[in-house]
C-alpha cells in the first residue's frame, strides 16, 4: 500500500503500476491524464460522495455570533458557478443542501434555488450580503482556519476567500497540518471561521445530519450553538414512520440551519473518481471511502 499526502505521488503510482487502485479519489484532470496514457489498461468508477465540505462560523466569536454576518458569508458564495469551475480541478462537484445528492430526501434543484444562498442571481445575493454587513457594522477581517490537504480543502478554501472578498470581507487563509487543524476545530475552538466536513458511510440522511443539532447533543457540532428547535425537528423526522412527513420536516431543519440561523454553510458535495488498473476485479465503488475496504472479494487478473 502507498499512503501519500501528495496527489502527484499517488497518480504516478497508478500510472507506473506500482499501485493498482486509488481508494479515496482523484480530480478529473488526473483521471483524464491516466485514461489518455493507459487507454483500456485503466478503468474508472465515479459517483457522488457522501461527504460535503462546509464553512463553519464560530458562534462564540464576534462578529459571527450575529446571524446577519453568518448570512452574509453564505450569500457571497456562487455555488452554481463554483461547481462549474471547481469540478474541473477538485474532488467536489454537486450543488446540494445538507442531504446526500439525488436521495429522495434531498432538496431538488428547484427547492434549493428558493433557499437564500442558492439563488442563481449572484449579483442580487451579494447586494443583500453587503446590506446585511452594513447593518451589522462590524470588523470584517478574519482568517479561514483550513486543513493542509490540497484536495479538496485548500482548493475550495482559496475559492471561498475570493468569494467573500467580493462582498467586503477582508478574508485570508491559514493552513495547518491535519492534527493541528482538527485540534483547533474540536478542542481549542480558537477559530473565527473554519473549513469543516460532514463525511458519512452508509447513506442515511436522517442520521447523517445529526451534527446540525445543538452542541450539547452533537459532539461534532464544532460551532457551539444551542438551538432547541433544530433538536426538536431532528427528533420529529427520525421518529415518524411517514416518509413524506420526514422529508417535509427535514426541509424545515435544513432551511433553519442554512438560512434561518445560518449555523453552517455548505459549499459542494464531493465527487468520487476511482481509477484502477483494469486487471483489478471484484471491487465496486461505494458512496464513501469508509466502505467496501475489506477487499476479500477483490482479485488481480493480469
Short mmCIF file of C-alpha atoms in Angstrom, two decimals:
data_model
loop_
_atom_site.label_atom_id
_atom_site.label_comp_id
_atom_site.label_asym_id
_atom_site.label_seq_id
_atom_site.Cartn_x
_atom_site.Cartn_y
_atom_site.Cartn_z
CA UNK A 1 0.00 0.00 0.00
CA UNK A 2 1.08 3.56 -0.68
CA UNK A 3 -0.26 6.26 1.63
CA UNK A 4 0.92 9.65 0.40
CA UNK A 5 -0.34 13.17 1.10
CA UNK A 6 1.00 14.35 -2.25
CA UNK A 7 -1.50 13.79 -5.03
CA UNK A 8 1.25 13.54 -7.65
CA UNK A 9 2.81 10.58 -5.82
CA UNK A 10 -0.49 8.68 -5.87
CA UNK A 11 -1.15 9.46 -9.53
CA UNK A 12 2.30 8.34 -10.60
CA UNK A 13 1.95 5.16 -8.55
CA UNK A 14 -1.09 4.19 -10.61
CA UNK A 15 0.49 5.30 -13.87
CA UNK A 16 3.69 3.39 -13.20
CA UNK A 17 1.80 0.32 -11.99
CA UNK A 18 3.34 0.45 -8.54
CA UNK A 19 -0.22 0.60 -7.19
CA UNK A 20 -3.30 -0.84 -8.83
CA UNK A 21 -6.10 1.32 -7.43
CA UNK A 22 -6.85 4.68 -5.78
CA UNK A 23 -9.41 4.30 -2.98
CA UNK A 24 -10.05 7.91 -1.96
CA UNK A 25 -10.41 9.81 -5.22
CA UNK A 26 -8.61 11.77 -7.94
CA UNK A 27 -9.63 15.11 -9.53
CA UNK A 28 -10.97 15.00 -13.12
CA UNK A 29 -7.75 16.18 -14.78
CA UNK A 30 -5.73 13.34 -13.29
CA UNK A 31 -8.40 10.86 -14.32
CA UNK A 32 -8.21 12.20 -17.87
CA UNK A 33 -4.41 12.05 -17.89
CA UNK A 34 -4.44 8.42 -16.76
CA UNK A 35 -7.05 7.42 -19.33
CA UNK A 36 -5.09 9.16 -22.07
CA UNK A 37 -1.86 7.46 -21.05
CA UNK A 38 -3.17 3.98 -20.27
CA UNK A 39 -6.21 3.51 -22.51
CA UNK A 40 -8.02 0.25 -21.81
CA UNK A 41 -5.48 -0.62 -19.11
CA UNK A 42 -7.32 1.74 -16.75
CA UNK A 43 -10.94 1.60 -15.56
CA UNK A 44 -12.71 4.49 -13.82
CA UNK A 45 -15.67 4.33 -11.41
CA UNK A 46 -17.48 7.56 -10.47
CA UNK A 47 -20.32 8.68 -8.18
CA UNK A 48 -21.43 11.36 -5.75
CA UNK A 49 -19.66 11.02 -2.42
CA UNK A 50 -21.39 11.01 0.97
CA UNK A 51 -19.07 13.79 2.05
CA UNK A 52 -19.72 17.52 1.98
CA UNK A 53 -17.35 20.41 2.61
CA UNK A 54 -18.68 23.14 4.88
CA UNK A 55 -17.64 26.55 6.12
CA UNK A 56 -18.06 26.78 9.86
CA UNK A 57 -18.53 30.17 11.59
CA UNK A 58 -17.74 30.08 15.31
CA UNK A 59 -20.85 31.33 17.12
CA UNK A 60 -18.73 32.12 20.19
CA UNK A 61 -16.52 34.60 18.34
CA UNK A 62 -17.59 38.09 17.26
CA UNK A 63 -18.88 39.10 14.77
CA UNK A 64 -20.01 35.57 13.86
CA UNK A 65 -22.38 35.50 16.82
CA UNK A 66 -24.50 37.83 14.63
CA UNK A 67 -26.80 35.92 12.26
CA UNK A 68 -26.57 38.79 9.74
CA UNK A 69 -22.83 38.21 9.38
CA UNK A 70 -23.29 34.45 9.02
CA UNK A 71 -25.95 35.03 6.37
CA UNK A 72 -23.60 37.37 4.51
CA UNK A 73 -20.98 34.60 4.45
CA UNK A 74 -23.35 32.25 2.67
CA UNK A 75 -24.89 34.86 0.36
CA UNK A 76 -21.46 35.74 -1.00
CA UNK A 77 -20.91 32.23 -2.36
CA UNK A 78 -21.72 31.45 -6.00
CA UNK A 79 -22.32 27.73 -5.56
CA UNK A 80 -23.60 27.07 -9.09
CA UNK A 81 -20.75 28.93 -10.79
CA UNK A 82 -18.26 27.41 -8.38
CA UNK A 83 -19.41 23.91 -9.25
CA UNK A 84 -18.71 24.55 -12.92
CA UNK A 85 -15.10 25.51 -12.33
CA UNK A 86 -14.14 23.63 -9.16
CA UNK A 87 -15.36 20.33 -10.58
CA UNK A 88 -12.61 20.57 -13.21
CA UNK A 89 -9.78 20.82 -10.69
CA UNK A 90 -11.03 19.39 -7.41
CA UNK A 91 -12.84 16.38 -5.97
CA UNK A 92 -16.04 18.40 -5.47
CA UNK A 93 -18.90 18.85 -7.87
CA UNK A 94 -22.56 18.72 -6.87
CA UNK A 95 -24.51 21.70 -5.52
CA UNK A 96 -26.69 20.48 -2.67
CA UNK A 97 -28.07 21.14 0.76
CA UNK A 98 -27.30 19.08 3.83
CA UNK A 99 -28.51 15.77 2.33
CA UNK A 100 -26.62 13.40 0.03
CA UNK A 101 -27.48 14.45 -3.56
CA UNK A 102 -30.12 12.57 -5.53
CA UNK A 103 -31.52 10.84 -2.45
CA UNK A 104 -35.30 11.05 -2.23
CA UNK A 105 -34.92 13.17 0.92
CA UNK A 106 -32.52 15.64 -0.73
CA UNK A 107 -33.71 19.10 -1.79
CA UNK A 108 -34.39 19.27 -5.51
CA UNK A 109 -32.62 21.95 -7.59
CA UNK A 110 -35.91 23.87 -7.64
CA UNK A 111 -36.20 23.71 -3.84
CA UNK A 112 -32.56 24.72 -3.44
CA UNK A 113 -32.88 27.72 -5.75
CA UNK A 114 -35.54 29.16 -3.43
CA UNK A 115 -33.19 28.94 -0.46
CA UNK A 116 -31.14 32.06 0.23
CA UNK A 117 -27.53 31.45 -0.71
CA UNK A 118 -28.53 29.17 -3.57
CA UNK A 119 -30.06 31.71 -5.92
CA UNK A 120 -28.59 31.78 -9.40
CA UNK A 121 -28.85 35.58 -9.25
CA UNK A 122 -25.46 36.03 -7.61
CA UNK A 123 -25.48 39.78 -8.09
CA UNK A 124 -28.66 40.14 -6.04
CA UNK A 125 -27.38 37.77 -3.35
CA UNK A 126 -24.16 39.71 -2.95
CA UNK A 127 -26.04 43.01 -2.80
CA UNK A 128 -28.07 41.56 0.06
CA UNK A 129 -24.87 40.38 1.76
CA UNK A 130 -23.38 43.89 1.59
CA UNK A 131 -26.59 45.33 3.02
CA UNK A 132 -26.52 42.91 5.96
CA UNK A 133 -22.89 43.70 6.70
CA UNK A 134 -23.59 47.42 6.63
CA UNK A 135 -26.43 46.91 9.10
CA UNK A 136 -24.22 44.81 11.36
CA UNK A 137 -21.47 47.46 11.31
CA UNK A 138 -18.69 45.06 12.23
CA UNK A 139 -15.00 44.46 11.62
CA UNK A 140 -14.87 42.16 8.59
CA UNK A 141 -11.26 41.00 8.95
CA UNK A 142 -10.88 37.27 9.64
CA UNK A 143 -8.84 34.17 8.84
CA UNK A 144 -10.24 30.94 7.44
CA UNK A 145 -8.88 28.05 9.50
CA UNK A 146 -8.16 25.34 6.93
CA UNK A 147 -6.65 21.87 6.67
CA UNK A 148 -3.31 21.36 4.95
CA UNK A 149 -4.68 18.92 2.39
CA UNK A 150 -4.88 20.06 -1.22
CA UNK A 151 -7.93 18.03 -2.23
CA UNK A 152 -10.38 19.47 -1.68
CA UNK A 153 -9.65 21.67 1.34
CA UNK A 154 -7.02 24.13 0.12
CA UNK A 155 -8.54 24.38 -3.37
CA UNK A 156 -12.02 25.19 -2.07
CA UNK A 157 -10.66 27.40 0.71
CA UNK A 158 -8.81 29.58 -1.78
CA UNK A 159 -12.00 29.88 -3.81
CA UNK A 160 -14.02 30.85 -0.70
CA UNK A 161 -11.60 33.65 0.18
CA UNK A 162 -12.16 35.16 -3.27
CA UNK A 163 -15.94 34.81 -2.92
CA UNK A 164 -16.03 36.57 0.46
CA UNK A 165 -13.84 39.44 -0.68
CA UNK A 166 -16.46 40.28 -3.30
CA UNK A 167 -18.87 41.44 -0.57
CA UNK A 168 -16.35 43.25 1.62
CA UNK A 169 -14.88 40.61 3.93
CA UNK A 170 -11.13 41.10 4.40
CA UNK A 171 -10.52 37.35 4.49
CA UNK A 172 -7.29 35.39 4.41
CA UNK A 173 -6.44 31.75 4.96
CA UNK A 174 -4.28 29.94 7.48
CA UNK A 175 -3.47 26.34 6.56
CA UNK A 176 -2.40 23.86 9.25
CA UNK A 177 -1.40 20.17 9.30
CA UNK A 178 -4.35 17.86 9.92
CA UNK A 179 -3.61 17.28 13.62
CA UNK A 180 -3.41 20.98 14.43
CA UNK A 181 -6.46 21.74 12.29
CA UNK A 182 -8.56 19.07 13.99
CA UNK A 183 -7.43 20.21 17.45
CA UNK A 184 -8.48 23.79 16.68
CA UNK A 185 -11.82 22.65 15.33
CA UNK A 186 -12.68 20.11 18.02
CA UNK A 187 -10.83 21.08 21.20
CA UNK A 188 -9.50 24.62 21.50
CA UNK A 189 -12.07 26.09 19.06
CA UNK A 190 -9.75 29.07 18.55
CA UNK A 191 -11.03 29.96 15.09
CA UNK A 192 -13.34 32.55 13.61
CA UNK A 193 -14.40 30.57 10.54
CA UNK A 194 -13.11 27.09 9.77
CA UNK A 195 -13.41 24.67 6.94
CA UNK A 196 -15.10 21.50 8.13
CA UNK A 197 -16.82 18.48 6.69
CA UNK A 198 -19.62 16.00 7.14
CA UNK A 199 -18.41 12.67 5.77
CA UNK A 200 -20.58 9.64 6.47
CA UNK A 201 -20.55 5.99 5.41
CA UNK A 202 -23.85 4.26 4.56
CA UNK A 203 -26.22 6.87 3.07
CA UNK A 204 -28.85 7.53 5.73
CA UNK A 205 -29.81 11.22 5.55
CA UNK A 206 -31.87 11.39 8.75
CA UNK A 207 -28.89 10.17 10.77
CA UNK A 208 -26.19 11.79 8.60
CA UNK A 209 -27.40 15.31 9.50
CA UNK A 210 -27.24 14.72 13.26
CA UNK A 211 -24.31 17.15 13.61
CA UNK A 212 -26.69 20.06 12.98
CA UNK A 213 -28.23 19.56 16.43
CA UNK A 214 -27.18 21.63 19.45
CA UNK A 215 -23.57 21.41 20.63
CA UNK A 216 -24.55 19.75 23.93
CA UNK A 217 -26.14 16.90 21.94
CA UNK A 218 -23.97 16.55 18.84
CA UNK A 219 -20.32 16.07 19.70
CA UNK A 220 -19.35 17.03 16.14
CA UNK A 221 -21.16 20.38 16.28
CA UNK A 222 -18.00 22.48 16.37
CA UNK A 223 -19.61 25.91 16.13
CA UNK A 224 -21.11 25.96 19.62
CA UNK A 225 -24.75 26.91 19.20
CA UNK A 226 -27.72 25.70 21.25
CA UNK A 227 -30.85 25.53 19.08
CA UNK A 228 -33.70 23.56 20.62
CA UNK A 229 -35.87 23.99 17.54
CA UNK A 230 -33.25 22.17 15.46
CA UNK A 231 -33.17 19.42 18.10
CA UNK A 232 -36.96 19.05 18.08
CA UNK A 233 -37.07 18.86 14.28
CA UNK A 234 -34.36 16.18 14.24
CA UNK A 235 -36.29 14.09 16.76
CA UNK A 236 -39.53 14.53 14.82
CA UNK A 237 -38.13 13.47 11.45
CA UNK A 238 -36.41 10.44 12.97
CA UNK A 239 -39.48 9.25 14.87
CA UNK A 240 -42.18 9.48 12.23
CA UNK A 241 -43.00 6.43 10.14
CA UNK A 242 -44.23 8.60 7.29
CA UNK A 243 -41.55 9.28 4.65
CA UNK A 244 -43.37 12.35 3.31
CA UNK A 245 -43.55 13.88 6.80
CA UNK A 246 -39.90 13.06 7.43
CA UNK A 247 -38.88 14.76 4.19
CA UNK A 248 -41.00 17.85 4.91
CA UNK A 249 -39.56 18.13 8.41
CA UNK A 250 -36.05 17.72 7.05
CA UNK A 251 -36.65 20.66 4.71
CA UNK A 252 -37.53 22.83 7.75
CA UNK A 253 -34.44 21.58 9.57
CA UNK A 254 -32.28 22.32 6.54
CA UNK A 255 -33.77 25.76 5.94
CA UNK A 256 -33.28 26.82 9.55
CA UNK A 257 -29.72 25.50 9.63
CA UNK A 258 -28.63 27.02 6.32
CA UNK A 259 -30.54 30.29 6.44
CA UNK A 260 -32.90 30.90 9.37
CA UNK A 261 -29.97 30.78 11.77
CA UNK A 262 -27.22 30.25 9.16
CA UNK A 263 -25.44 27.93 11.56
CA UNK A 264 -23.23 26.39 8.88
CA UNK A 265 -22.64 26.90 5.18
CA UNK A 266 -22.49 24.04 2.71
CA UNK A 267 -20.12 24.53 -0.23
CA UNK A 268 -20.22 21.49 -2.53
CA UNK A 269 -20.57 17.75 -2.25
CA UNK A 270 -17.50 15.71 -3.05
CA UNK A 271 -17.39 13.63 -6.23
CA UNK A 272 -15.70 10.23 -6.10
CA UNK A 273 -13.45 9.32 -9.04
CA UNK A 274 -11.68 5.99 -8.51
CA UNK A 275 -9.29 4.96 -11.29
CA UNK A 276 -7.91 1.44 -11.12
CA UNK A 277 -5.94 -0.88 -13.31
CA UNK A 278 -8.34 -2.92 -15.42
CA UNK A 279 -6.90 -6.12 -14.00
CA UNK A 280 -8.44 -5.22 -10.61
CA UNK A 281 -11.65 -7.27 -10.46
CA UNK A 282 -14.45 -7.56 -7.94
CA UNK A 283 -14.16 -4.06 -6.45
CA UNK A 284 -17.32 -1.95 -6.62
CA UNK A 285 -17.22 1.71 -5.73
CA UNK A 286 -19.23 2.72 -2.65
CA UNK A 287 -20.57 6.23 -1.90
CA UNK A 288 -17.98 6.60 0.86
CA UNK A 289 -14.27 5.96 1.27
CA UNK A 290 -15.15 4.30 4.60
CA UNK A 291 -16.99 1.43 2.90
CA UNK A 292 -16.06 -1.68 0.89
CA UNK A 293 -12.46 -1.73 2.07
CA UNK A 294 -12.33 -5.29 3.35
CA UNK A 295 -11.09 -6.38 -0.10
CA UNK A 296 -11.77 -10.08 0.46
CA UNK A 297 -13.75 -10.20 -2.80
CA UNK A 298 -11.09 -8.44 -4.89
CA UNK A 299 -8.64 -10.23 -7.15
CA UNK A 300 -5.95 -9.20 -9.65
CA UNK A 301 -6.42 -10.77 -13.07
CA UNK A 302 -3.34 -9.97 -15.15
#
